[in-house]
Coordinates of C-alpha atoms in Angstrom, one line a residue:
M1 CA 18.9 -21.2 -16.8
A2 CA 17.7 -17.8 -17.9
P3 CA 16.3 -15.7 -15.0
V4 CA 12.7 -14.6 -14.5
L5 CA 12.9 -10.8 -14.7
C6 CA 10.7 -8.8 -12.3
L7 CA 10.2 -5.2 -13.2
G8 CA 8.8 -2.3 -11.3
E9 CA 8.9 -1.0 -7.7
T10 CA 11.2 -1.9 -4.9
L11 CA 10.6 0.1 -1.8
I12 CA 10.7 0.4 2.0
D13 CA 7.6 -0.8 3.8
L14 CA 6.8 1.1 7.0
I15 CA 4.6 -1.5 8.7
V16 CA 2.4 -0.5 11.6
S17 CA 3.7 -2.4 14.6
D18 CA 1.5 -1.2 17.5
G19 CA -1.7 -3.0 16.5
A20 CA -3.5 0.0 15.1
T21 CA -6.1 -0.9 12.5
R22 CA -6.2 2.6 11.0
L23 CA -3.1 4.4 9.7
E24 CA -4.1 7.7 11.3
E25 CA -4.1 6.0 14.7
A26 CA -0.7 4.3 14.3
S27 CA 2.3 5.5 16.4
A28 CA 4.9 2.9 15.8
F29 CA 6.3 1.4 12.6
V30 CA 9.0 -1.1 11.6
A31 CA 10.9 -0.7 8.3
R32 CA 11.1 -3.7 5.9
T33 CA 12.3 -4.1 2.4
G34 CA 9.5 -4.7 -0.1
G35 CA 7.7 -3.8 -3.3
A36 CA 5.6 -6.4 -5.2
P37 CA 7.9 -7.2 -8.1
A38 CA 10.9 -7.4 -5.7
N39 CA 9.0 -9.7 -3.3
A40 CA 8.2 -11.9 -6.3
A41 CA 11.9 -12.0 -7.3
V42 CA 12.9 -13.0 -3.7
A43 CA 10.2 -15.7 -3.6
L44 CA 11.5 -17.2 -6.9
A45 CA 15.1 -17.1 -5.6
R46 CA 14.0 -19.0 -2.4
L47 CA 12.5 -21.7 -4.7
D48 CA 15.9 -21.9 -6.5
V49 CA 14.5 -20.3 -9.6
P50 CA 17.0 -17.8 -11.1
S51 CA 15.5 -14.3 -10.8
A52 CA 16.5 -10.7 -11.6
F53 CA 15.1 -7.3 -10.8
C54 CA 14.8 -4.2 -13.0
G55 CA 13.9 -0.9 -11.3
V56 CA 15.1 2.3 -9.8
V57 CA 15.9 3.3 -6.2
G58 CA 17.3 6.5 -4.7
D59 CA 21.0 7.1 -4.3
D60 CA 20.4 7.0 -0.5
P61 CA 20.7 4.6 2.5
F62 CA 17.3 3.0 1.8
G63 CA 18.3 2.3 -1.9
A64 CA 21.5 0.7 -0.7
R65 CA 19.6 -1.4 1.8
L66 CA 17.2 -2.6 -1.0
R67 CA 20.1 -3.5 -3.3
E68 CA 22.0 -5.4 -0.5
T69 CA 18.8 -7.3 0.6
L70 CA 17.9 -8.4 -2.9
A71 CA 21.4 -9.5 -3.7
G72 CA 21.6 -11.3 -0.4
Y73 CA 18.7 -13.5 -1.4
G74 CA 20.4 -14.3 -4.7
V75 CA 18.5 -11.9 -6.9
D76 CA 20.4 -10.5 -9.9
V77 CA 20.5 -6.7 -9.3
S78 CA 22.6 -5.7 -12.3
R79 CA 19.5 -4.0 -13.8
L80 CA 18.7 -2.1 -10.6
R81 CA 19.6 1.6 -11.0
A82 CA 20.2 4.2 -8.3
E83 CA 19.1 7.6 -9.4
P84 CA 21.4 10.4 -8.2
G85 CA 19.5 13.0 -6.1
A86 CA 16.4 10.9 -5.9
E87 CA 14.8 9.4 -2.8
T88 CA 13.7 5.8 -2.4
T89 CA 10.0 5.1 -2.5
I90 CA 8.3 4.2 0.8
A91 CA 4.9 2.6 1.6
F92 CA 2.9 2.6 4.8
A93 CA 1.3 -0.8 5.5
W94 CA -1.3 -1.9 8.1
K95 CA -3.9 -4.5 8.8
D96 CA -7.6 -3.8 9.3
E97 CA -9.8 -5.6 11.9
R98 CA -10.3 -8.5 9.5
G99 CA -6.6 -8.9 9.2
D100 CA -6.4 -7.9 5.5
G101 CA -3.5 -5.6 4.5
H102 CA -3.8 -2.0 3.4
F103 CA -1.2 0.2 1.8
Q104 CA -0.5 3.9 1.1
L105 CA 2.5 4.6 -1.2
V106 CA 4.7 7.6 -1.4
R107 CA 6.1 7.1 -4.9
L108 CA 9.5 8.6 -5.5
A109 CA 12.5 7.0 -7.3
D110 CA 10.6 3.8 -8.5
R111 CA 8.5 5.8 -10.9
L112 CA 11.7 6.8 -12.8
L113 CA 12.0 3.3 -14.4
S114 CA 12.2 4.3 -18.1
E115 CA 11.9 2.7 -21.5
S116 CA 15.7 3.0 -21.9
D117 CA 16.1 1.0 -18.6
V118 CA 13.8 -1.7 -20.1
R119 CA 15.5 -1.8 -23.5
A120 CA 18.8 -2.4 -21.7
A121 CA 17.4 -5.2 -19.6
G122 CA 17.7 -8.0 -22.2
I123 CA 14.1 -9.1 -22.2
D124 CA 14.5 -11.4 -25.1
Q125 CA 17.1 -13.4 -23.1
V126 CA 14.9 -14.1 -19.9
A127 CA 12.7 -17.0 -19.0
A128 CA 9.6 -14.7 -18.2
V129 CA 8.8 -11.3 -17.0
V130 CA 6.7 -10.3 -14.0
V131 CA 5.0 -6.9 -13.8
G132 CA 2.4 -5.2 -11.6
S133 CA 0.1 -2.2 -11.7
V134 CA 1.9 0.1 -9.3
A135 CA 4.4 1.1 -11.9
L136 CA 1.6 1.9 -14.3
S137 CA 0.3 4.7 -12.1
A138 CA 2.9 7.3 -13.1
E139 CA 5.3 8.2 -15.9
P140 CA 7.9 7.3 -17.1
S141 CA 7.5 3.9 -15.3
R142 CA 4.1 3.3 -17.0
A143 CA 5.8 3.6 -20.4
G144 CA 8.7 1.4 -19.2
I145 CA 6.4 -1.4 -18.2
T146 CA 4.3 -1.1 -21.4
R147 CA 7.6 -1.3 -23.4
A148 CA 8.6 -4.4 -21.5
V149 CA 5.5 -6.2 -22.5
K150 CA 5.8 -5.1 -26.1
L151 CA 9.4 -6.5 -26.2
A152 CA 8.4 -9.8 -24.5
N153 CA 5.4 -10.6 -26.8
P154 CA 7.2 -11.0 -30.2
T155 CA 9.9 -13.2 -28.6
K156 CA 7.4 -15.5 -26.9
V157 CA 8.7 -14.6 -23.4
P158 CA 5.8 -15.2 -21.0
V159 CA 4.3 -12.2 -19.2
C160 CA 2.9 -12.5 -15.7
F161 CA 0.8 -9.6 -14.7
D162 CA -0.1 -9.2 -11.0
V163 CA -2.8 -6.5 -10.9
N164 CA -2.0 -5.6 -7.2
L165 CA -4.2 -2.5 -7.4
R166 CA -3.6 0.3 -4.9
P167 CA -6.6 2.6 -5.1
S168 CA -4.8 5.6 -3.5
L169 CA -2.6 5.8 -6.6
W170 CA -5.4 6.3 -9.0
S171 CA -7.8 9.2 -9.7
S172 CA -10.6 6.8 -10.7
K173 CA -11.2 3.2 -11.5
E174 CA -11.4 4.2 -15.2
A175 CA -7.9 5.5 -15.1
A176 CA -6.7 2.3 -13.5
L177 CA -8.5 0.1 -16.0
S178 CA -7.2 2.2 -18.9
A179 CA -3.6 1.7 -17.7
C180 CA -4.1 -2.0 -17.1
E181 CA -5.8 -2.9 -20.4
P182 CA -2.7 -2.8 -22.6
I183 CA -0.9 -5.1 -20.2
F184 CA -4.0 -7.4 -20.1
A185 CA -3.6 -7.7 -23.9
G186 CA -0.1 -9.0 -23.6
A187 CA -0.3 -11.1 -20.5
T188 CA 0.2 -14.9 -20.5
L189 CA -0.8 -15.2 -16.8
L190 CA -3.1 -12.7 -15.2
K191 CA -3.3 -12.8 -11.4
L192 CA -5.6 -10.5 -9.4
S193 CA -7.4 -10.6 -6.1
L194 CA -11.2 -10.5 -5.9
D195 CA -10.8 -7.1 -4.3
D196 CA -8.7 -6.0 -7.3
G197 CA -11.4 -7.1 -9.6
R198 CA -14.1 -5.3 -7.6
A199 CA -12.0 -2.1 -7.8
L200 CA -11.8 -2.4 -11.6
Y201 CA -15.3 -3.6 -12.2
P202 CA -17.6 -2.3 -9.4
N203 CA -20.6 -4.5 -10.3
V204 CA -18.6 -7.7 -9.8
E205 CA -19.8 -9.8 -6.8
G206 CA -17.8 -13.1 -7.2
P207 CA -15.2 -14.9 -9.2
E208 CA -17.5 -16.1 -11.9
A209 CA -18.7 -12.6 -12.6
L210 CA -15.1 -11.3 -12.6
L211 CA -14.1 -14.0 -15.1
R212 CA -16.9 -12.9 -17.4
E213 CA -15.6 -9.4 -17.3
L214 CA -12.2 -10.8 -18.3
D215 CA -13.5 -12.9 -21.2
R216 CA -11.9 -10.5 -23.7
V217 CA -8.5 -10.8 -22.0
P218 CA -6.4 -13.2 -24.0
A219 CA -4.3 -14.5 -21.1
R220 CA -4.0 -18.3 -21.1
F221 CA -4.1 -18.4 -17.3
V222 CA -6.3 -16.3 -15.0
V223 CA -5.9 -16.7 -11.2
I224 CA -8.2 -15.0 -8.8
T225 CA -7.2 -14.9 -5.1
D226 CA -9.3 -14.2 -2.0
G227 CA -6.9 -14.6 0.9
E228 CA -7.9 -17.3 3.4
R229 CA -11.1 -17.8 1.5
G230 CA -9.3 -19.6 -1.4
T231 CA -8.3 -19.2 -5.0
W232 CA -9.9 -19.7 -8.4
F233 CA -8.1 -20.4 -11.6
V234 CA -8.7 -21.1 -15.3
D235 CA -6.4 -22.6 -17.9
R236 CA -8.0 -21.6 -21.1
A237 CA -5.9 -24.0 -23.2
T238 CA -7.6 -26.9 -21.5
G239 CA -11.3 -25.9 -21.8
G240 CA -11.5 -22.8 -19.6
E241 CA -13.4 -24.4 -16.7
L242 CA -13.2 -22.3 -13.5
E243 CA -11.6 -24.4 -10.7
F244 CA -11.4 -23.7 -7.0
V245 CA -8.5 -24.4 -4.6
P246 CA -8.9 -23.9 -0.9
S247 CA -6.3 -22.1 1.1
F248 CA -4.0 -23.8 3.6
K249 CA -5.1 -23.0 7.1
V250 CA -2.3 -21.2 8.9
A251 CA -1.8 -18.8 11.8
A252 CA -1.4 -15.6 9.9
V253 CA 1.3 -13.3 11.2
E254 CA 1.7 -10.5 8.6
P255 CA -0.2 -10.2 5.2
T256 CA 2.2 -7.7 3.7
G257 CA 3.9 -9.4 0.7
A258 CA 1.6 -12.5 0.8
G259 CA -0.1 -11.7 -2.5
D260 CA 3.2 -10.7 -4.2
A261 CA 4.7 -14.1 -3.3
F262 CA 1.6 -16.1 -4.3

């Protein structure tokens, strides 16, 4: 089987481990491998779906750790590049009082993903591509992700776009929306949380209103998640009715990566 190719950031999450609900109050962290597209690649591999990752890390110990971890889960890392002299991207992660995850990224090597990296990735030979919005917040990674979608569309390779918005990376919601809209136009499956939708469209109150905002997006599938509160989805090829699926009730341990694996 051809692999699903996940493109964008892989990074080290520094997760607050002392129970603090505000980053400025945290005093202890634990380092974990992460990054939304990388987490998706691992989730696929765990389900015995061939997956590959395309991105850039630093030529440093964290970069080596990320490569070894991805490969250890069975992800094809032949498209993962280590940039000499660069440092691997890190992200701080913590939970608020409600238990929802928050993130602050220090973008370093991951933003160096280029159009040449993408052109060499063999997108016409993969089963699907998975991209997110973090890589859209800087250049040249924004151009690289945009190129990936443009290469996938003519060859009928499905594009899965996980909006995964991180407000601290954007100067305004207009800037974020402007970056996302070209990817919306080429997406087969669009997945975003209700919070992502509210960040892009401030007047949105619920999933129905968000879906109306997305009427002009041609994606066949739209999935709107809201954590433990459930998920809404539309398959526009079967009539476009908004359907709801409740979440499984679990004892939540750590939200970091949950949306990526969804």
